[in-house]
PDB file of C-alpha atoms in Angstrom:
ATOM      1  CA  UNK C   1     -39.957  20.758  69.353  1.00 42.00           C
ATOM      2  CA  UNK C   2     -42.161  21.728  64.965  1.00 45.00           C
ATOM      3  CA  UNK C   3     -40.490  19.660  62.685  1.00 46.00           C
ATOM      4  CA  UNK C   4     -38.466  21.150  59.532  1.00 50.00           C
ATOM      5  CA  UNK C   5     -40.325  20.995  56.657  1.00 48.00           C
ATOM      6  CA  UNK C   6     -37.954  19.149  55.346  1.00 49.00           C
ATOM      7  CA  UNK C   7     -39.665  16.144  57.901  1.00 50.00           C
ATOM      8  CA  UNK C   8     -43.168  17.223  56.802  1.00 46.00           C
ATOM      9  CA  UNK C   9     -42.348  16.368  53.167  1.00 46.00           C
ATOM     10  CA  UNK C  10     -40.448  13.667  54.318  1.00 47.00           C
ATOM     11  CA  UNK C  11     -43.546  11.591  56.230  1.00 45.00           C
ATOM     12  CA  UNK C  12     -45.155  12.868  52.768  1.00 40.00           C
ATOM     13  CA  UNK C  13     -43.694  11.531  50.358  1.00 41.00           C
ATOM     14  CA  UNK C  14     -42.606   7.786  53.234  1.00 40.00           C
ATOM     15  CA  UNK C  15     -47.445   7.734  53.458  1.00 37.00           C
ATOM     16  CA  UNK C  16     -46.682   7.444  49.739  1.00 38.00           C
ATOM     17  CA  UNK C  17     -43.694   5.106  49.580  1.00 36.00           C
ATOM     18  CA  UNK C  18     -41.108   5.620  48.540  1.00 35.00           C
ATOM     19  CA  UNK C  19     -40.529   2.435  46.673  1.00 33.00           C
ATOM     20  CA  UNK C  20     -42.153   4.350  43.247  1.00 31.00           C
ATOM     21  CA  UNK C  21     -39.317   6.395  42.727  1.00 31.00           C
ATOM     22  CA  UNK C  22     -36.566   4.387  40.667  1.00 33.00           C
ATOM     23  CA  UNK C  23     -34.076   7.007  41.337  1.00 37.00           C
ATOM     24  CA  UNK C  24     -32.453   6.912  44.439  1.00 45.00           C
ATOM     25  CA  UNK C  25     -32.417  10.821  46.164  1.00 56.00           C
ATOM     26  CA  UNK C  26     -29.573  12.423  48.931  1.00 71.00           C
ATOM     27  CA  UNK C  27     -32.525  13.634  50.511  1.00 77.00           C
ATOM     28  CA  UNK C  28     -34.279   9.862  51.081  1.00 89.00           C
ATOM     29  CA  UNK C  29     -31.476   7.009  51.391  1.00 95.00           C
ATOM     30  CA  UNK C  30     -31.739   3.670  52.174  1.00 95.00           C
ATOM     31  CA  UNK C  31     -30.424   3.292  54.916  1.00 98.00           C
ATOM     32  CA  UNK C  32     -27.937   4.882  57.850  1.00 98.00           C
ATOM     33  CA  UNK C  33     -24.607   4.244  59.155  1.00 97.00           C
ATOM     34  CA  UNK C  34     -24.471   4.648  63.263  1.00 96.00           C
ATOM     35  CA  UNK C  35     -20.727   4.825  65.026  1.00 92.00           C
ATOM     36  CA  UNK C  36     -20.807   3.911  68.175  1.00 89.00           C
ATOM     37  CA  UNK C  37     -17.514   4.410  69.802  1.00 80.00           C
ATOM     38  CA  UNK C  38     -16.608   2.228  72.493  1.00 80.00           C
ATOM     39  CA  UNK C  39     -16.367  -1.075  71.240  1.00 78.00           C
ATOM     40  CA  UNK C  40     -16.621  -3.058  74.600  1.00 81.00           C
ATOM     41  CA  UNK C  41     -20.246  -1.847  75.980  1.00 88.00           C
ATOM     42  CA  UNK C  42     -21.543  -1.877  71.260  1.00 91.00           C
ATOM     43  CA  UNK C  43     -20.840  -5.856  71.542  1.00 90.00           C
ATOM     44  CA  UNK C  44     -22.209  -6.551  75.041  1.00 93.00           C
ATOM     45  CA  UNK C  45     -25.749  -4.712  72.749  1.00 95.00           C
ATOM     46  CA  UNK C  46     -24.896  -6.374  70.219  1.00 96.00           C
ATOM     47  CA  UNK C  47     -24.712  -9.926  72.406  1.00 95.00           C
ATOM     48  CA  UNK C  48     -28.148  -9.457  74.652  1.00 95.00           C
ATOM     49  CA  UNK C  49     -30.348  -8.054  71.984  1.00 96.00           C
ATOM     50  CA  UNK C  50     -29.336 -11.060  69.408  1.00 95.00           C
ATOM     51  CA  UNK C  51     -30.118 -13.523  72.497  1.00 94.00           C
ATOM     52  CA  UNK C  52     -32.172 -12.648  74.422  1.00 93.00           C
ATOM     53  CA  UNK C  53     -35.635 -14.628  75.525  1.00 90.00           C
ATOM     54  CA  UNK C  54     -37.742 -12.427  73.871  1.00 79.00           C
ATOM     55  CA  UNK C  55     -38.410  -9.063  72.486  1.00 71.00           C
ATOM     56  CA  UNK C  56     -40.202  -8.098  75.948  1.00 90.00           C
ATOM     57  CA  UNK C  57     -37.117  -5.745  76.362  1.00 95.00           C
ATOM     58  CA  UNK C  58     -35.983  -5.584  79.682  1.00 93.00           C
ATOM     59  CA  UNK C  59     -35.419  -1.252  80.606  1.00 95.00           C
ATOM     60  CA  UNK C  60     -31.670  -1.063  81.463  1.00 96.00           C
ATOM     61  CA  UNK C  61     -30.949  -2.930  77.583  1.00 96.00           C
ATOM     62  CA  UNK C  62     -33.163   0.173  76.256  1.00 96.00           C
ATOM     63  CA  UNK C  63     -31.503   2.089  78.023  1.00 95.00           C
ATOM     64  CA  UNK C  64     -27.992   1.051  77.168  1.00 95.00           C
ATOM     65  CA  UNK C  65     -28.473   1.756  74.091  1.00 95.00           C
ATOM     66  CA  UNK C  66     -30.128   5.487  74.616  1.00 95.00           C
ATOM     67  CA  UNK C  67     -26.910   5.939  76.282  1.00 93.00           C
ATOM     68  CA  UNK C  68     -23.914   4.152  74.366  1.00 92.00           C
ATOM     69  CA  UNK C  69     -25.948   4.446  70.717  1.00 94.00           C
ATOM     70  CA  UNK C  70     -27.750   7.066  70.891  1.00 93.00           C
ATOM     71  CA  UNK C  71     -25.587   9.281  72.962  1.00 88.00           C
ATOM     72  CA  UNK C  72     -28.552  10.800  75.212  1.00 85.00           C
ATOM     73  CA  UNK C  73     -29.765  12.776  72.454  1.00 80.00           C
ATOM     74  CA  UNK C  74     -33.289  13.129  70.674  1.00 78.00           C
ATOM     75  CA  UNK C  75     -31.551  15.624  67.753  1.00 80.00           C
ATOM     76  CA  UNK C  76     -28.950  16.159  65.875  1.00 87.00           C
ATOM     77  CA  UNK C  77     -27.895  12.456  66.484  1.00 93.00           C
ATOM     78  CA  UNK C  78     -26.070  11.485  63.709  1.00 94.00           C
ATOM     79  CA  UNK C  79     -26.541   9.434  60.402  1.00 97.00           C
ATOM     80  CA  UNK C  80     -24.544   8.830  57.601  1.00 97.00           C
ATOM     81  CA  UNK C  81     -26.551   7.577  54.381  1.00 97.00           C
ATOM     82  CA  UNK C  82     -25.715   3.771  52.763  1.00 97.00           C
ATOM     83  CA  UNK C  83     -26.743   2.272  49.123  1.00 96.00           C
ATOM     84  CA  UNK C  84     -26.807  -1.130  51.109  1.00 97.00           C
ATOM     85  CA  UNK C  85     -26.450  -2.974  54.495  1.00 96.00           C
ATOM     86  CA  UNK C  86     -22.904  -4.128  54.216  1.00 95.00           C
ATOM     87  CA  UNK C  87     -19.848  -2.976  55.584  1.00 93.00           C
ATOM     88  CA  UNK C  88     -17.629  -2.840  52.667  1.00 94.00           C
ATOM     89  CA  UNK C  89     -20.595  -0.202  51.079  1.00 96.00           C
ATOM     90  CA  UNK C  90     -18.553   3.065  50.888  1.00 96.00           C
ATOM     91  CA  UNK C  91     -21.687   5.318  52.146  1.00 97.00           C
ATOM     92  CA  UNK C  92     -20.790   3.618  55.118  1.00 96.00           C
ATOM     93  CA  UNK C  93     -16.225   3.353  54.661  1.00 96.00           C
ATOM     94  CA  UNK C  94     -17.280   6.931  54.551  1.00 97.00           C
ATOM     95  CA  UNK C  95     -19.031   7.173  57.595  1.00 96.00           C
ATOM     96  CA  UNK C  96     -16.786   5.859  59.364  1.00 93.00           C
ATOM     97  CA  UNK C  97     -13.303   7.678  57.916  1.00 93.00           C
ATOM     98  CA  UNK C  98     -15.368  11.290  59.705  1.00 93.00           C
ATOM     99  CA  UNK C  99     -16.285   9.879  62.873  1.00 89.00           C
ATOM    100  CA  UNK C 100     -12.545   9.583  63.217  1.00 84.00           C
ATOM    101  CA  UNK C 101     -11.010  11.596  61.451  1.00 85.00           C
ATOM    102  CA  UNK C 102     -13.186  14.366  64.274  1.00 77.00           C
ATOM    103  CA  UNK C 103     -10.621  13.078  66.604  1.00 75.00           C
ATOM    104  CA  UNK C 104      -7.283  14.131  66.911  1.00 69.00           C
ATOM    105  CA  UNK C 105      -5.354  10.710  67.768  1.00 68.00           C
ATOM    106  CA  UNK C 106      -6.925   8.935  64.213  1.00 70.00           C
ATOM    107  CA  UNK C 107      -4.975  12.124  62.182  1.00 64.00           C
ATOM    108  CA  UNK C 108      -1.056  11.093  60.544  1.00 62.00           C
ATOM    109  CA  UNK C 109      -0.117  14.708  62.130  1.00 63.00           C
ATOM    110  CA  UNK C 110       0.128  13.099  65.770  1.00 55.00           C
ATOM    111  CA  UNK C 111       2.010  10.656  64.240  1.00 51.00           C
ATOM    112  CA  UNK C 112       1.652   8.212  67.148  1.00 52.00           C
ATOM    113  CA  UNK C 113       0.381   4.196  66.419  1.00 52.00           C
ATOM    114  CA  UNK C 114      -3.404   3.931  68.095  1.00 53.00           C
ATOM    115  CA  UNK C 115      -3.897   2.009  70.378  1.00 53.00           C
ATOM    116  CA  UNK C 116      -5.554  -1.943  69.628  1.00 51.00           C
ATOM    117  CA  UNK C 117      -8.880  -0.555  72.204  1.00 51.00           C
ATOM    118  CA  UNK C 118      -8.912   2.504  69.792  1.00 57.00           C
ATOM    119  CA  UNK C 119     -12.044   0.334  68.013  1.00 66.00           C
ATOM    120  CA  UNK C 120     -15.711   0.886  66.737  1.00 81.00           C
ATOM    121  CA  UNK C 121     -19.596  -1.206  66.303  1.00 91.00           C
ATOM    122  CA  UNK C 122     -21.373   0.115  63.762  1.00 94.00           C
ATOM    123  CA  UNK C 123     -24.881  -0.196  62.968  1.00 97.00           C
ATOM    124  CA  UNK C 124     -26.738   0.572  59.620  1.00 98.00           C
ATOM    125  CA  UNK C 125     -30.313   1.777  59.566  1.00 98.00           C
ATOM    126  CA  UNK C 126     -32.793   0.124  57.294  1.00 98.00           C
ATOM    127  CA  UNK C 127     -34.915   4.316  57.126  1.00 97.00           C
ATOM    128  CA  UNK C 128     -37.866   1.350  57.166  1.00 96.00           C
ATOM    129  CA  UNK C 129     -36.863   0.379  60.758  1.00 97.00           C
ATOM    130  CA  UNK C 130     -37.707   3.235  62.280  1.00 97.00           C
ATOM    131  CA  UNK C 131     -39.980   4.632  64.044  1.00 96.00           C
ATOM    132  CA  UNK C 132     -42.865   7.045  62.533  1.00 95.00           C
ATOM    133  CA  UNK C 133     -42.177   9.243  66.431  1.00 95.00           C
ATOM    134  CA  UNK C 134     -38.425   9.309  64.411  1.00 96.00           C
ATOM    135  CA  UNK C 135     -37.250  12.092  61.914  1.00 95.00           C
ATOM    136  CA  UNK C 136     -34.577  12.685  58.997  1.00 95.00           C
ATOM    137  CA  UNK C 137     -32.752  15.099  57.493  1.00 95.00           C
ATOM    138  CA  UNK C 138     -30.323  16.195  54.885  1.00 96.00           C
ATOM    139  CA  UNK C 139     -27.421  18.131  56.766  1.00 96.00           C
ATOM    140  CA  UNK C 140     -24.183  17.919  54.625  1.00 95.00           C
ATOM    141  CA  UNK C 141     -23.234  20.985  56.072  1.00 93.00           C
ATOM    142  CA  UNK C 142     -22.745  18.890  60.012  1.00 94.00           C
ATOM    143  CA  UNK C 143     -20.815  16.758  58.758  1.00 94.00           C
ATOM    144  CA  UNK C 144     -17.238  17.671  60.810  1.00 88.00           C
ATOM    145  CA  UNK C 145     -14.097  17.066  58.680  1.00 92.00           C
ATOM    146  CA  UNK C 146     -14.196  14.930  56.291  1.00 96.00           C
ATOM    147  CA  UNK C 147     -14.995  16.543  52.741  1.00 97.00           C
ATOM    148  CA  UNK C 148     -16.481  13.499  50.611  1.00 97.00           C
ATOM    149  CA  UNK C 149     -19.563  12.393  53.655  1.00 97.00           C
ATOM    150  CA  UNK C 150     -20.936  15.440  53.604  1.00 96.00           C
ATOM    151  CA  UNK C 151     -23.097  14.163  50.923  1.00 95.00           C
ATOM    152  CA  UNK C 152     -24.048  11.195  53.431  1.00 97.00           C
ATOM    153  CA  UNK C 153     -24.721  12.918  56.148  1.00 97.00           C
ATOM    154  CA  UNK C 154     -27.993  13.307  58.430  1.00 97.00           C
ATOM    155  CA  UNK C 155     -29.326  14.406  61.884  1.00 96.00           C
ATOM    156  CA  UNK C 156     -31.762  11.928  62.842  1.00 95.00           C
ATOM    157  CA  UNK C 157     -34.197  14.461  65.761  1.00 94.00           C
ATOM    158  CA  UNK C 158     -36.523  11.843  68.104  1.00 95.00           C
ATOM    159  CA  UNK C 159     -39.555  12.598  69.261  1.00 94.00           C
ATOM    160  CA  UNK C 160     -39.637   9.497  71.330  1.00 95.00           C
ATOM    161  CA  UNK C 161     -36.185   7.750  72.212  1.00 95.00           C
ATOM    162  CA  UNK C 162     -37.484   4.923  74.180  1.00 96.00           C
ATOM    163  CA  UNK C 163     -39.518   3.718  70.856  1.00 96.00           C
ATOM    164  CA  UNK C 164     -36.381   4.719  68.421  1.00 97.00           C
ATOM    165  CA  UNK C 165     -34.516   2.001  71.393  1.00 96.00           C
ATOM    166  CA  UNK C 166     -36.708  -0.304  71.378  1.00 96.00           C
ATOM    167  CA  UNK C 167     -37.277  -0.524  66.876  1.00 97.00           C
ATOM    168  CA  UNK C 168     -32.967  -0.878  66.798  1.00 97.00           C
ATOM    169  CA  UNK C 169     -33.437  -4.244  69.588  1.00 97.00           C
ATOM    170  CA  UNK C 170     -36.084  -5.309  67.435  1.00 96.00           C
ATOM    171  CA  UNK C 171     -33.841  -4.811  63.873  1.00 97.00           C
ATOM    172  CA  UNK C 172     -30.574  -6.023  65.054  1.00 97.00           C
ATOM    173  CA  UNK C 173     -32.484  -9.188  66.844  1.00 96.00           C
ATOM    174  CA  UNK C 174     -34.742  -9.754  64.205  1.00 95.00           C
ATOM    175  CA  UNK C 175     -31.582  -8.818  61.419  1.00 96.00           C
ATOM    176  CA  UNK C 176     -33.121  -6.212  59.517  1.00 97.00           C
ATOM    177  CA  UNK C 177     -30.733  -4.055  61.400  1.00 98.00           C
ATOM    178  CA  UNK C 178     -26.571  -5.058  60.127  1.00 97.00           C
ATOM    179  CA  UNK C 179     -23.839  -4.460  63.107  1.00 95.00           C
ATOM    180  CA  UNK C 180     -20.080  -4.647  62.140  1.00 91.00           C
ATOM    181  CA  UNK C 181     -16.709  -4.320  64.753  1.00 87.00           C
ATOM    182  CA  UNK C 182     -14.272  -2.077  63.485  1.00 83.00           C
ATOM    183  CA  UNK C 183     -10.782  -2.669  64.789  1.00 74.00           C
ATOM    184  CA  UNK C 184      -6.967  -1.661  64.155  1.00 66.00           C
ATOM    185  CA  UNK C 185      -6.097  -5.007  64.140  1.00 57.00           C
ATOM    186  CA  UNK C 186      -6.394  -8.961  61.900  1.00 54.00           C
ATOM    187  CA  UNK C 187      -8.830  -9.783  64.669  1.00 55.00           C
ATOM    188  CA  UNK C 188     -11.652  -7.483  63.685  1.00 53.00           C
ATOM    189  CA  UNK C 189     -12.379  -8.335  59.780  1.00 53.00           C
ATOM    190  CA  UNK C 190     -13.474  -5.517  59.274  1.00 63.00           C
ATOM    191  CA  UNK C 191     -10.690  -2.751  60.213  1.00 81.00           C
ATOM    192  CA  UNK C 192      -9.565   1.438  60.376  1.00 83.00           C
ATOM    193  CA  UNK C 193      -7.710   0.416  57.280  1.00 86.00           C
ATOM    194  CA  UNK C 194      -9.617  -1.614  54.869  1.00 90.00           C
ATOM    195  CA  UNK C 195     -13.048   1.143  55.655  1.00 92.00           C
ATOM    196  CA  UNK C 196     -10.044   4.021  54.769  1.00 91.00           C
ATOM    197  CA  UNK C 197      -8.362   2.727  51.548  1.00 94.00           C
ATOM    198  CA  UNK C 198     -12.075   2.131  50.174  1.00 96.00           C
ATOM    199  CA  UNK C 199     -12.859   5.483  50.946  1.00 97.00           C
ATOM    200  CA  UNK C 200      -9.973   6.124  49.183  1.00 96.00           C
ATOM    201  CA  UNK C 201     -11.724   4.488  46.465  1.00 96.00           C
ATOM    202  CA  UNK C 202     -14.259   5.911  45.569  1.00 97.00           C
ATOM    203  CA  UNK C 203     -12.426   9.276  46.579  1.00 97.00           C
ATOM    204  CA  UNK C 204      -9.505   8.624  44.328  1.00 96.00           C
ATOM    205  CA  UNK C 205     -13.047   7.950  41.406  1.00 95.00           C
ATOM    206  CA  UNK C 206     -14.867  11.071  42.076  1.00 95.00           C
ATOM    207  CA  UNK C 207     -11.034  13.394  42.685  1.00 95.00           C
ATOM    208  CA  UNK C 208      -9.056  11.862  40.628  1.00 94.00           C
ATOM    209  CA  UNK C 209      -4.876  12.492  41.981  1.00 92.00           C
ATOM    210  CA  UNK C 210      -4.610  12.586  46.162  1.00 95.00           C
ATOM    211  CA  UNK C 211      -2.507  15.145  46.994  1.00 94.00           C
ATOM    212  CA  UNK C 212      -1.766  15.766  50.570  1.00 94.00           C
ATOM    213  CA  UNK C 213       0.360  18.932  48.714  1.00 94.00           C
ATOM    214  CA  UNK C 214      -2.229  20.011  46.394  1.00 95.00           C
ATOM    215  CA  UNK C 215      -5.685  19.232  47.089  1.00 96.00           C
ATOM    216  CA  UNK C 216      -8.745  19.154  44.881  1.00 96.00           C
ATOM    217  CA  UNK C 217      -9.815  22.367  43.714  1.00 93.00           C
ATOM    218  CA  UNK C 218     -13.738  21.168  45.033  1.00 94.00           C
ATOM    219  CA  UNK C 219     -12.346  19.114  47.266  1.00 97.00           C
ATOM    220  CA  UNK C 220     -12.635  21.417  51.107  1.00 95.00           C
ATOM    221  CA  UNK C 221     -11.409  22.159  54.461  1.00 95.00           C
ATOM    222  CA  UNK C 222     -13.867  21.063  57.486  1.00 93.00           C
ATOM    223  CA  UNK C 223     -14.599  22.725  60.412  1.00 91.00           C
ATOM    224  CA  UNK C 224     -10.839  22.068  61.928  1.00 89.00           C
ATOM    225  CA  UNK C 225      -9.141  19.677  59.607  1.00 91.00           C
ATOM    226  CA  UNK C 226      -7.443  21.064  56.178  1.00 93.00           C
ATOM    227  CA  UNK C 227      -8.164  19.485  53.207  1.00 96.00           C
ATOM    228  CA  UNK C 228      -5.171  18.768  52.354  1.00 94.00           C
ATOM    229  CA  UNK C 229      -4.853  17.491  56.290  1.00 91.00           C
ATOM    230  CA  UNK C 230      -7.582  15.580  55.022  1.00 93.00           C
ATOM    231  CA  UNK C 231      -6.114  13.927  53.189  1.00 94.00           C
ATOM    232  CA  UNK C 232      -3.319  12.701  54.871  1.00 91.00           C
ATOM    233  CA  UNK C 233      -4.836  11.534  57.181  1.00 89.00           C
ATOM    234  CA  UNK C 234      -6.853   9.371  54.240  1.00 92.00           C
ATOM    235  CA  UNK C 235      -3.613   8.505  52.707  1.00 91.00           C
ATOM    236  CA  UNK C 236      -2.460   7.531  56.364  1.00 85.00           C
ATOM    237  CA  UNK C 237      -5.380   5.670  58.046  1.00 84.00           C
ATOM    238  CA  UNK C 238      -5.262   3.208  54.390  1.00 87.00           C
ATOM    239  CA  UNK C 239      -1.376   2.928  54.325  1.00 83.00           C
ATOM    240  CA  UNK C 240      -1.309   3.849  51.263  1.00 82.00           C
ATOM    241  CA  UNK C 241       2.254   3.650  51.714  1.00 64.00           C
ATOM    242  CA  UNK C 242       3.526   0.297  52.003  1.00 51.00           C
ATOM    243  CA  UNK C 243       1.026  -0.708  49.063  1.00 49.00           C
ATOM    244  CA  UNK C 244       2.298   1.700  46.934  1.00 49.00           C
ATOM    245  CA  UNK C 245       4.879  -0.058  44.569  1.00 46.00           C
ATOM    246  CA  UNK C 246       8.005   2.473  42.696  1.00 47.00           C
ATOM    247  CA  UNK C 247       7.521   4.538  39.530  1.00 49.00           C
ATOM    248  CA  UNK C 248      10.576   2.502  37.400  1.00 46.00           C
ATOM    249  CA  UNK C 249       9.966   5.798  35.703  1.00 48.00           C
ATOM    250  CA  UNK C 250      11.278   8.701  38.523  1.00 41.00           C
TER     251      UNK C 250
END
């Protein structure tokens, strides 16, 4: 596969060192967030990587990274930018909400409570951990259904999937790659409600009051979810009704 022109310039840019630029750019993120949908497979991989006796990785573990983290893809692997390695970073929160918004059972219109088994795992990967055979493209239009996450969306092109899988395992074991477990109840510190509340707070700062009946004019529809439903779902996930105080003047 021929790399895109952005890939070409990206490699030149990296070669000369991103650290020379003091101004952050959407095109050159600090870290990339990858969401994994199966908590059981995810936490098993994390535990095995951390406690592995050496860094000569078993092929079976490498294969599970490819299957469950990268979903056997070599291009178009969806990731989101995060300014820090902290799962409380709003870029991470946008990634979590965007990934959940793409599933109908997470949206407010369904009206059914998500099962406690609906959990996720996330990796927060510094750009420096990516091997030279993996490239990232800034692809806001490929974000699905949560508009504020558009400017955080990237796609990975992977020319050597095993090399990337090994790099991820190395980063997890060494602690250079951060990870988080996301769930629906108190057992998980990285709960969906907390992540949605972080995203909601940043959306308030960026767009002002969020009213599903009258979305901000610059908040656009997603591919399958309208702007109104996006906002309604964000408020639903953040459980804003539970914390809103009644207006004494109403």
